[in-house]
Each structure stands twice: as structure tokens, then as C-alpha cells.
C-alpha positions as a Python dict, from the first residue, in 0.01 Angstrom:
ca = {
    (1, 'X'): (0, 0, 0),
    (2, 'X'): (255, 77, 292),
    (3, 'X'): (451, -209, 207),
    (4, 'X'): (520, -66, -166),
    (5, 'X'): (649, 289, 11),
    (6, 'X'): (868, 55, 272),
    (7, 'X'): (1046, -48, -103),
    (8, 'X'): (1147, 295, -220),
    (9, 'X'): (1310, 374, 137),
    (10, 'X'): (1620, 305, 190),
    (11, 'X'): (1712, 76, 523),
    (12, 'X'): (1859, 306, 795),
    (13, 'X'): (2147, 42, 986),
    (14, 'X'): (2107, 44, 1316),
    (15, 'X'): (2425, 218, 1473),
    (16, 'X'): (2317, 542, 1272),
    (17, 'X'): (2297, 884, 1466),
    (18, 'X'): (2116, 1146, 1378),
    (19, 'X'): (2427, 1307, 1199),
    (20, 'X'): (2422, 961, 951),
    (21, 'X'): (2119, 1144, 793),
    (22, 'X'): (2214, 1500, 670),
    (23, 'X'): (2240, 1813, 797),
    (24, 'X'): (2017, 2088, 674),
    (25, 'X'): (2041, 2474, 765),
    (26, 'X'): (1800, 2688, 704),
    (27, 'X'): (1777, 3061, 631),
    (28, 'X'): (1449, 3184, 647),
    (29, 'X'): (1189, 3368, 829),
    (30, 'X'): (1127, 3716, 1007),
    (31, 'X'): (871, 3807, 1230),
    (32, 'X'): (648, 3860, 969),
    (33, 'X'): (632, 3539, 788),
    (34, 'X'): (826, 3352, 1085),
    (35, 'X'): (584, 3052, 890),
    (36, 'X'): (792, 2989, 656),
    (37, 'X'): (1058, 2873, 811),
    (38, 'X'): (872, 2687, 994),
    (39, 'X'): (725, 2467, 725),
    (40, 'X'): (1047, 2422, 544),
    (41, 'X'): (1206, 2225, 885),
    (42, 'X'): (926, 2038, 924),
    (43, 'X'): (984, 1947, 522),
    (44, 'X'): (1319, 1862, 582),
    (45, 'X'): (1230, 1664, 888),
    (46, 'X'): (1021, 1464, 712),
    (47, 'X'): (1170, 1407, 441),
    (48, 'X'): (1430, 1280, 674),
    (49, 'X'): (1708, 1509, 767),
    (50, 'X'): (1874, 1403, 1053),
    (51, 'X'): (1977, 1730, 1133),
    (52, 'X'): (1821, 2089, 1079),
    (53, 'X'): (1911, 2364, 1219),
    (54, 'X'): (1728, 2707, 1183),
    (55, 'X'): (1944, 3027, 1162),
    (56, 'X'): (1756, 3291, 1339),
    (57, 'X'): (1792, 3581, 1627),
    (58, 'X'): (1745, 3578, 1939),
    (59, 'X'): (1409, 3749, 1969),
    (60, 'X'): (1253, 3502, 1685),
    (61, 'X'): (1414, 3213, 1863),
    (62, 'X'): (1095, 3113, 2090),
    (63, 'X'): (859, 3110, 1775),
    (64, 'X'): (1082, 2837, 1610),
    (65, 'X'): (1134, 2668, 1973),
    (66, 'X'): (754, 2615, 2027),
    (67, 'X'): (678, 2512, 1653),
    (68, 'X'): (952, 2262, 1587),
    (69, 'X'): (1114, 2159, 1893),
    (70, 'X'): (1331, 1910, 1733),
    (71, 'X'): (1513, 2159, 1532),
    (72, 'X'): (1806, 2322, 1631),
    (73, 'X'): (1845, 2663, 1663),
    (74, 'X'): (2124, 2877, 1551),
    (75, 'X'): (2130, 3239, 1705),
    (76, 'X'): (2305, 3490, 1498),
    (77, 'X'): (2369, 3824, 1523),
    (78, 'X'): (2131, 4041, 1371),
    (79, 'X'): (2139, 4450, 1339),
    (80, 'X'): (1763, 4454, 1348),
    (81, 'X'): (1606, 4211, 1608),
    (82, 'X'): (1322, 3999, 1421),
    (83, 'X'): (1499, 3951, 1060),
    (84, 'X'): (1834, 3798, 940),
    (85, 'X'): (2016, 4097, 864),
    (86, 'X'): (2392, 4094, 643),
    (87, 'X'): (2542, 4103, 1028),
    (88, 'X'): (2427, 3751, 1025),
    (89, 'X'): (2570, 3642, 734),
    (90, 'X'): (2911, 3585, 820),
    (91, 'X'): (2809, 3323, 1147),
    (92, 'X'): (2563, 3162, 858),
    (93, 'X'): (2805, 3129, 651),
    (94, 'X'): (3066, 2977, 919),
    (95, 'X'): (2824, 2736, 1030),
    (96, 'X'): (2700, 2613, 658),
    (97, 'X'): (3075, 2459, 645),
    (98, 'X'): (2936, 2220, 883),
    (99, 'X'): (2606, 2103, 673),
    (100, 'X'): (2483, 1906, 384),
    (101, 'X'): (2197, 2174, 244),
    (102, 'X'): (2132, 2478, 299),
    (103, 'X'): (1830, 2672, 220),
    (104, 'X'): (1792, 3023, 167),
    (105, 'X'): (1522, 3229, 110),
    (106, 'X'): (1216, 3103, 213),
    (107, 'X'): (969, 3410, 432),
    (108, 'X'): (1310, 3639, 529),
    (109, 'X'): (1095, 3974, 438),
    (110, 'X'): (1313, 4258, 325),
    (111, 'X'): (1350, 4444, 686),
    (112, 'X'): (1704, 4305, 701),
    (113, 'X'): (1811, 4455, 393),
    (114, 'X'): (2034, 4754, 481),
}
């Protein structure tokens, strides 16, 4: 029954911000499997981060846009233009100070790898 989950969550006080919540960054995704990125901030949304933000370039940046508007997106630089590339690593990497989790992996395809 809903009133058994309502137990197990913990009360969120009412002055909280978004940034109260966590702040999750997430790696993941090329062209290719751009889907995976996808599902892994709407994971972390519901599991409820307050804050996820998807590390991607600028041509991939629509895709994420349109399929989870309530993320943020981080544009990095890239050397090729639909995959995280080890040009973006260093603004990832400057940016992850800033977060709670940070996820790495998930659908980035191997076109980045030079």
C-alpha cells in the first residue's frame, strides 16, 4: 500500500532546493546509443536527484533536451562531434568537483576513443 512506501521515504523539509537533494553527472551516450543516457537521468531523477546534469556535445545536446528536459546539460568540448571524446575529459572532470555522483560509462560507444 502507498502509505507503507510513504514510510521508507525520507521527509523532504520544506525550505529545500533542488541542490538539498544531490547532484548527479552523467557521462554517457553518443549518437549511437544517445538512449542510454537518457534512461540513466531519468533513473536518477526518479530516484530523486535533485540535480543531474548530462555531459554531452553540442551536436547531441538537442536529443537529451527533448528527452529529459529537466536535466541539465553540460556542453563539452569534443574532437569528434556526436561522442565524448578525451578533449572532454578535462571540463568533466572540472565540473564533477561540483557533484555528489557521477556516472560513467553507460552507451558512450568507442568513436571517441583516439
Amino acid at each position: 500500500p502507498p502509505e507503507d512506501v510513504a514510510r521508507w521515504l525520507p521527509l523532504r523539509p520544506p525550505d529545500a532546493n533542488k541542490g538539498t537533494f544531490g547532484r548527479v553527472g552523467i557521462v554517457a551516450g553518443s549518437a549511437r546509443y544517445a538512449g542510454a543516457a537518457i534512461l540513466v537521468a531519468r533513473a536518477a531523477l526518479r530516484a530523486g536527484a535533485g540535480l543531474v546534469y548530462i555531459f554531452t556535445t553540442k551536436e547531441l545536446n538537442p536529443i537529451y533536451k527533448s528527452a529529459v528536459p529537466e536535466a541539465v546539460t553540460e556542453i563539452v568540448p569534443s574532437q569528434v562531434p556526436d561522442a565524448l571524446t578525451n578533449q572532454s575529459a578535462n571540463a568533466i572532470l572540472e565540473a564533477a568537483q561540483r557533484l555528489d555522483v557521477l556516472a560513467v560509462g553507460p552507451g558512450l560507444g568507442t568513436a571517441g576513443l583516439q
